[in-house]
Structure formats: C-alpha cells, structure tokens
C-alpha cells in the first residue's frame, strides 16, 4: 500500500507565526496534494502538484504557499498563520489518471492560538 | 466548476437496517469518475469504491453504488448496517485530471 508520511503530527503556533508542514511519499506517485478538513466543509484542496517544481492552485489557496522539491517531498507553508487556519491537514498522493486512487497521510493537526 | 453534494450531514441507524447515503454531482464533463472514501475515527480517508461505466453497479466490502449519469448520482448503499460501519463517508468526483472534488461528508452512526 502507498505510504504517505506527514510531519509533524501536531503543531501549535501563535497568530502571525510561520509554519511548515512536511509530506513525503515513497511510491513514485506523480501527484501530491494538500487538503484541509473542517467539520461542515469536508475535505478542501489547498494546493497540488504533478511533479518536482510544479505547483497548482487548489480551491482554498489563500494564506498558503506550497513547494514540491522532489518527486517525494511536498511542503505546505503558512507564513502569517491565523486562527482560521486551525484545522486538520492531510497530504495525499496518487498516480495520474481520472480513475486512480488517492492515498492519504495520517494528518497534521494545526492549532493557531 | 465541479461540485459534489451530500445532502445528509448526519445519519443515525440501528444495526441491521439498510444504509443509503446520497451523493449528487455537477460537472460539465461527460465522463466523470465518482468515488466513495471512508474515514474511521482518528484515521485518514481511504478508498471504499469507485464508479465504472454508466448504470453499472460497483461493490466492495458489502457496500455498493451505481453511477447514474441521467440523474448525476452515485448513492452509497448497504443492505444491513454493522456497528463497524460507523464512520465519515465522502463522495468525490474526478473528471479531466487528477484533482478530486469532495462533498461535505456524511457521518454515519450505527447503534446497537
């Protein structure tokens, strides 16, 4: 089964702080994604990438940057964290193709106080 | 843009009763793929099943769903709910690329 590893698993930061969430996948998938999960909103796509150096904007990108440094590594950056960004963040990966399965990491719970 | 609607946010059932979770979608593309993902408590979402061709039933782990393009629906069903089915269920859509659009989710609680 595909392996997607996120770090840290939990993070608390202050309003205005900088946060970097890390994700590594070891299954040679082309696509990687960052989602946030909030009650009442489900899973919402922040950014995604189809290869090293590529970045695509998702549905809720405001306040987030992302960078794909290698095939395996995808980072989510919050440069001026706000309480509205308190959420559970999932990284995911998949092969290309409309019928392909997406594999999720275990999530990072971020709290902005 | 694409959208997926799951009308029930919370569904509570008694064990042994049938399950039906609704999913409808909107897309301009003629050949979308629909998926159901399940997320148990303190776990990450994982694929439960995915659509095939129009009007063809797909099954996995006792659940089944049929893509109906005529009504833009992909409802999830199971004949008899089990306690272990309690989870958050997401319907999702993919059309022209690898970007999944998720619905808002339905939390299913099965009681003894």
mmCIF file of C-alpha atoms in Angstrom:
data_model
loop_
_atom_site.group_PDB
_atom_site.id
_atom_site.type_symbol
_atom_site.label_atom_id
_atom_site.label_comp_id
_atom_site.label_asym_id
_atom_site.label_seq_id
_atom_site.Cartn_x
_atom_site.Cartn_y
_atom_site.Cartn_z
ATOM 1 C CA UNK A 1 0.000 0.000 0.000
ATOM 2 C CA UNK A 2 1.122 3.545 -0.741
ATOM 3 C CA UNK A 3 2.986 5.270 2.073
ATOM 4 C CA UNK A 4 2.485 8.964 2.755
ATOM 5 C CA UNK A 5 4.209 10.342 5.817
ATOM 6 C CA UNK A 6 3.412 13.695 7.344
ATOM 7 C CA UNK A 7 5.314 15.661 9.952
ATOM 8 C CA UNK A 8 4.747 16.989 12.480
ATOM 9 C CA UNK A 9 1.576 15.198 13.540
ATOM 10 C CA UNK A 10 0.594 18.011 15.850
ATOM 11 C CA UNK A 11 1.610 21.650 15.863
ATOM 12 C CA UNK A 12 0.638 24.686 17.909
ATOM 13 C CA UNK A 13 1.677 28.133 16.763
ATOM 14 C CA UNK A 14 0.791 31.714 17.535
ATOM 15 C CA UNK A 15 -1.083 34.116 15.293
ATOM 16 C CA UNK A 16 1.369 35.627 12.831
ATOM 17 C CA UNK A 17 3.813 32.779 13.159
ATOM 18 C CA UNK A 18 5.429 30.750 10.390
ATOM 19 C CA UNK A 19 4.632 27.080 9.971
ATOM 20 C CA UNK A 20 5.882 24.457 7.552
ATOM 21 C CA UNK A 21 4.108 21.138 7.185
ATOM 22 C CA UNK A 22 6.063 18.349 5.524
ATOM 23 C CA UNK A 23 4.965 15.385 3.460
ATOM 24 C CA UNK A 24 6.904 12.538 1.883
ATOM 25 C CA UNK A 25 5.570 9.744 -0.309
ATOM 26 C CA UNK A 26 7.618 6.702 -1.244
ATOM 27 C CA UNK A 27 5.583 5.197 -4.065
ATOM 28 C CA UNK A 28 6.772 7.238 -7.026
ATOM 29 C CA UNK A 29 3.410 8.915 -7.462
ATOM 30 C CA UNK A 30 3.366 11.917 -9.753
ATOM 31 C CA UNK A 31 0.603 13.803 -7.978
ATOM 32 C CA UNK A 32 0.676 15.161 -4.448
ATOM 33 C CA UNK A 33 -1.982 17.177 -2.675
ATOM 34 C CA UNK A 34 -2.628 19.227 0.433
ATOM 35 C CA UNK A 35 -6.151 19.170 1.863
ATOM 36 C CA UNK A 36 -7.650 20.697 4.947
ATOM 37 C CA UNK A 37 -10.509 19.033 6.789
ATOM 38 C CA UNK A 38 -13.041 21.031 8.760
ATOM 39 C CA UNK A 39 -16.385 19.990 10.197
ATOM 40 C CA UNK A 40 -19.145 21.092 7.878
ATOM 41 C CA UNK A 41 -16.783 21.671 4.962
ATOM 42 C CA UNK A 42 -15.352 18.253 4.343
ATOM 43 C CA UNK A 43 -12.039 17.967 2.550
ATOM 44 C CA UNK A 44 -10.938 21.038 0.653
ATOM 45 C CA UNK A 45 -7.992 21.163 -1.716
ATOM 46 C CA UNK A 46 -5.391 23.800 -0.942
ATOM 47 C CA UNK A 47 -2.607 23.102 -3.469
ATOM 48 C CA UNK A 48 -1.427 20.202 -5.563
ATOM 49 C CA UNK A 49 1.470 19.284 -7.782
ATOM 50 C CA UNK A 50 2.164 16.865 -10.601
ATOM 51 C CA UNK A 51 5.922 16.797 -10.258
ATOM 52 C CA UNK A 52 9.031 18.367 -8.798
ATOM 53 C CA UNK A 53 8.972 22.120 -9.248
ATOM 54 C CA UNK A 54 5.312 22.154 -10.281
ATOM 55 C CA UNK A 55 2.537 23.784 -8.268
ATOM 56 C CA UNK A 56 -1.169 24.027 -8.992
ATOM 57 C CA UNK A 57 -3.645 26.144 -7.091
ATOM 58 C CA UNK A 58 -6.478 24.341 -5.402
ATOM 59 C CA UNK A 59 -9.846 25.549 -4.200
ATOM 60 C CA UNK A 60 -8.845 27.290 -0.955
ATOM 61 C CA UNK A 61 -5.279 28.589 -1.540
ATOM 62 C CA UNK A 62 -5.455 31.934 0.272
ATOM 63 C CA UNK A 63 -2.892 32.193 3.047
ATOM 64 C CA UNK A 64 -0.967 29.122 1.917
ATOM 65 C CA UNK A 65 2.118 28.502 -0.154
ATOM 66 C CA UNK A 66 3.422 25.147 -1.229
ATOM 67 C CA UNK A 67 6.570 23.784 -2.757
ATOM 68 C CA UNK A 68 7.393 20.432 -4.353
ATOM 69 C CA UNK A 69 11.121 19.996 -4.053
ATOM 70 C CA UNK A 70 11.422 16.407 -5.286
ATOM 71 C CA UNK A 71 9.184 13.627 -6.553
ATOM 72 C CA UNK A 72 8.807 12.521 -2.934
ATOM 73 C CA UNK A 73 8.547 15.766 -0.954
ATOM 74 C CA UNK A 74 5.760 18.338 -0.795
ATOM 75 C CA UNK A 75 5.643 21.176 1.736
ATOM 76 C CA UNK A 76 2.870 23.467 2.876
ATOM 77 C CA UNK A 77 3.861 26.884 4.197
ATOM 78 C CA UNK A 78 1.828 29.235 6.329
ATOM 79 C CA UNK A 79 3.807 32.460 6.558
ATOM 80 C CA UNK A 80 1.429 34.504 8.699
ATOM 81 C CA UNK A 81 -0.700 31.963 10.463
ATOM 82 C CA UNK A 82 -4.208 32.969 11.515
ATOM 83 C CA UNK A 83 -6.735 31.260 13.828
ATOM 84 C CA UNK A 84 -8.889 30.499 10.763
ATOM 85 C CA UNK A 85 -6.143 28.135 9.639
ATOM 86 C CA UNK A 86 -6.637 25.920 12.664
ATOM 87 C CA UNK A 87 -7.529 22.632 11.024
ATOM 88 C CA UNK A 88 -6.571 19.047 10.286
ATOM 89 C CA UNK A 89 -4.298 18.941 7.244
ATOM 90 C CA UNK A 90 -3.934 15.910 5.029
ATOM 91 C CA UNK A 91 -1.268 15.278 2.459
ATOM 92 C CA UNK A 92 -2.090 12.768 -0.251
ATOM 93 C CA UNK A 93 -0.585 11.261 -3.373
ATOM 94 C CA UNK A 94 -1.725 9.419 -6.475
ATOM 95 C CA UNK A 95 -0.782 8.306 -9.918
ATOM 96 C CA UNK A 96 -2.072 10.246 -12.897
ATOM 97 C CA UNK A 97 -5.487 9.327 -14.280
ATOM 98 C CA UNK A 98 -9.097 10.153 -13.540
ATOM 99 C CA UNK A 99 -9.889 6.770 -12.012
ATOM 100 C CA UNK A 100 -6.850 6.479 -9.803
ATOM 101 C CA UNK A 101 -6.948 6.033 -6.039
ATOM 102 C CA UNK A 102 -5.693 8.806 -3.776
ATOM 103 C CA UNK A 103 -3.662 7.733 -0.744
ATOM 104 C CA UNK A 104 -3.736 9.918 2.350
ATOM 105 C CA UNK A 105 -1.235 10.502 5.107
ATOM 106 C CA UNK A 106 -2.272 10.380 8.759
ATOM 107 C CA UNK A 107 -2.769 14.112 9.019
ATOM 108 C CA UNK A 108 -1.295 17.063 10.876
ATOM 109 C CA UNK A 109 -3.428 18.812 13.444
ATOM 110 C CA UNK A 110 -2.534 22.505 13.444
ATOM 111 C CA UNK A 111 -3.745 24.905 16.102
ATOM 112 C CA UNK A 112 -3.190 28.644 15.738
ATOM 113 C CA UNK A 113 -3.710 30.482 19.020
ATOM 114 C CA UNK B 1 -16.700 24.386 -11.509
ATOM 115 C CA UNK B 2 -17.322 20.871 -10.333
ATOM 116 C CA UNK B 3 -19.333 20.233 -7.201
ATOM 117 C CA UNK B 4 -20.467 17.278 -5.122
ATOM 118 C CA UNK B 5 -23.451 17.395 -2.790
ATOM 119 C CA UNK B 6 -24.100 15.064 0.095
ATOM 120 C CA UNK B 7 -27.438 16.115 1.497
ATOM 121 C CA UNK B 8 -27.199 14.401 4.876
ATOM 122 C CA UNK B 9 -24.558 15.608 7.250
ATOM 123 C CA UNK B 10 -25.512 13.078 9.926
ATOM 124 C CA UNK B 11 -27.209 9.703 9.562
ATOM 125 C CA UNK B 12 -28.036 7.509 12.545
ATOM 126 C CA UNK B 13 -29.208 3.942 12.036
ATOM 127 C CA UNK B 14 -29.927 0.861 14.047
ATOM 128 C CA UNK B 15 -27.736 -2.140 13.362
ATOM 129 C CA UNK B 16 -29.217 -4.427 10.719
ATOM 130 C CA UNK B 17 -31.136 -1.726 8.879
ATOM 131 C CA UNK B 18 -30.221 -0.728 5.308
ATOM 132 C CA UNK B 19 -27.854 2.132 4.599
ATOM 133 C CA UNK B 20 -28.276 4.707 1.864
ATOM 134 C CA UNK B 21 -26.067 7.778 1.670
ATOM 135 C CA UNK B 22 -26.895 10.259 -1.044
ATOM 136 C CA UNK B 23 -24.446 11.788 -3.491
ATOM 137 C CA UNK B 24 -25.184 14.015 -6.458
ATOM 138 C CA UNK B 25 -22.743 15.937 -8.564
ATOM 139 C CA UNK B 26 -22.385 18.692 -11.124
ATOM 140 C CA UNK B 27 -19.764 18.795 -13.846
ATOM 141 C CA UNK B 28 -19.535 19.951 -17.430
ATOM 142 C CA UNK B 29 -17.576 16.863 -18.398
ATOM 143 C CA UNK B 30 -19.418 13.924 -19.874
ATOM 144 C CA UNK B 31 -17.343 11.105 -18.355
ATOM 145 C CA UNK B 32 -16.715 11.759 -14.676
ATOM 146 C CA UNK B 33 -15.447 9.192 -12.223
ATOM 147 C CA UNK B 34 -17.128 9.048 -8.834
ATOM 148 C CA UNK B 35 -15.653 7.665 -5.650
ATOM 149 C CA UNK B 36 -16.640 6.919 -2.082
ATOM 150 C CA UNK B 37 -13.990 7.382 0.589
ATOM 151 C CA UNK B 38 -14.449 6.283 4.197
ATOM 152 C CA UNK B 39 -12.761 7.742 7.251
ATOM 153 C CA UNK B 40 -12.982 5.967 10.576
ATOM 154 C CA UNK B 41 -12.382 7.806 13.806
ATOM 155 C CA UNK B 42 -8.791 9.062 14.158
ATOM 156 C CA UNK B 43 -7.834 7.598 10.805
ATOM 157 C CA UNK B 44 -7.230 9.043 7.375
ATOM 158 C CA UNK B 45 -9.659 8.707 4.453
ATOM 159 C CA UNK B 46 -9.301 5.615 2.294
ATOM 160 C CA UNK B 47 -10.985 4.482 -0.889
ATOM 161 C CA UNK B 48 -14.115 2.395 -0.421
ATOM 162 C CA UNK B 49 -15.247 2.044 -4.028
ATOM 163 C CA UNK B 50 -15.258 3.812 -7.374
ATOM 164 C CA UNK B 51 -17.582 4.020 -10.326
ATOM 165 C CA UNK B 52 -17.357 2.150 -13.579
ATOM 166 C CA UNK B 53 -19.499 2.863 -16.583
ATOM 167 C CA UNK B 54 -22.915 4.437 -16.559
ATOM 168 C CA UNK B 55 -25.598 2.314 -14.876
ATOM 169 C CA UNK B 56 -23.096 -0.344 -13.816
ATOM 170 C CA UNK B 57 -23.028 -1.371 -10.153
ATOM 171 C CA UNK B 58 -19.756 -1.472 -8.243
ATOM 172 C CA UNK B 59 -19.339 -3.328 -4.948
ATOM 173 C CA UNK B 60 -16.786 -3.557 -2.162
ATOM 174 C CA UNK B 61 -16.884 -4.733 1.447
ATOM 175 C CA UNK B 62 -20.662 -5.125 1.377
ATOM 176 C CA UNK B 63 -21.280 -1.618 0.040
ATOM 177 C CA UNK B 64 -22.454 -0.875 -3.476
ATOM 178 C CA UNK B 65 -23.141 2.112 -5.674
ATOM 179 C CA UNK B 66 -24.269 2.727 -9.246
ATOM 180 C CA UNK B 67 -23.339 5.728 -11.352
ATOM 181 C CA UNK B 68 -26.434 7.222 -12.961
ATOM 182 C CA UNK B 69 -25.462 9.975 -15.347
ATOM 183 C CA UNK B 70 -29.105 10.709 -16.116
ATOM 184 C CA UNK B 71 -29.620 11.891 -12.556
ATOM 185 C CA UNK B 72 -25.972 12.802 -11.779
ATOM 186 C CA UNK B 73 -25.995 10.497 -8.785
ATOM 187 C CA UNK B 74 -23.781 7.916 -7.103
ATOM 188 C CA UNK B 75 -25.578 6.882 -3.914
ATOM 189 C CA UNK B 76 -23.884 4.502 -1.481
ATOM 190 C CA UNK B 77 -25.915 1.559 -0.215
ATOM 191 C CA UNK B 78 -25.595 -1.451 2.028
ATOM 192 C CA UNK B 79 -28.281 -3.965 2.825
ATOM 193 C CA UNK B 80 -27.560 -4.305 6.544
ATOM 194 C CA UNK B 81 -25.629 -1.825 8.683
ATOM 195 C CA UNK B 82 -22.979 -3.034 11.119
ATOM 196 C CA UNK B 83 -21.565 -1.248 14.135
ATOM 197 C CA UNK B 84 -18.189 -1.133 12.382
ATOM 198 C CA UNK B 85 -19.711 0.909 9.543
ATOM 199 C CA UNK B 86 -19.823 3.962 11.797
ATOM 200 C CA UNK B 87 -17.556 6.459 10.057
ATOM 201 C CA UNK B 88 -17.381 9.605 7.940
ATOM 202 C CA UNK B 89 -18.171 8.965 4.279
ATOM 203 C CA UNK B 90 -17.098 11.229 1.450
ATOM 204 C CA UNK B 91 -18.325 11.204 -2.107
ATOM 205 C CA UNK B 92 -15.782 12.572 -4.593
ATOM 206 C CA UNK B 93 -15.618 13.432 -8.289
ATOM 207 C CA UNK B 94 -12.791 13.387 -10.795
ATOM 208 C CA UNK B 95 -13.210 14.368 -14.419
ATOM 209 C CA UNK B 96 -10.441 15.597 -16.668
ATOM 210 C CA UNK B 97 -7.469 15.394 -14.356
ATOM 211 C CA UNK B 98 -6.150 14.045 -11.082
ATOM 212 C CA UNK B 99 -7.887 16.645 -8.936
ATOM 213 C CA UNK B 100 -10.598 15.210 -6.713
ATOM 214 C CA UNK B 101 -13.550 17.326 -5.638
ATOM 215 C CA UNK B 102 -15.072 16.111 -2.382
ATOM 216 C CA UNK B 103 -18.544 16.535 -0.989
ATOM 217 C CA UNK B 104 -19.101 17.800 2.528
ATOM 218 C CA UNK B 105 -19.215 14.323 4.018
ATOM 219 C CA UNK B 106 -21.861 12.260 5.813
ATOM 220 C CA UNK B 107 -21.239 10.983 9.300
ATOM 221 C CA UNK B 108 -22.863 7.585 9.747
ATOM 222 C CA UNK B 109 -23.509 6.319 13.266
ATOM 223 C CA UNK B 110 -24.786 2.771 13.692
ATOM 224 C CA UNK B 111 -26.369 1.971 17.056
ATOM 225 C CA UNK B 112 -26.960 -1.476 18.588
#
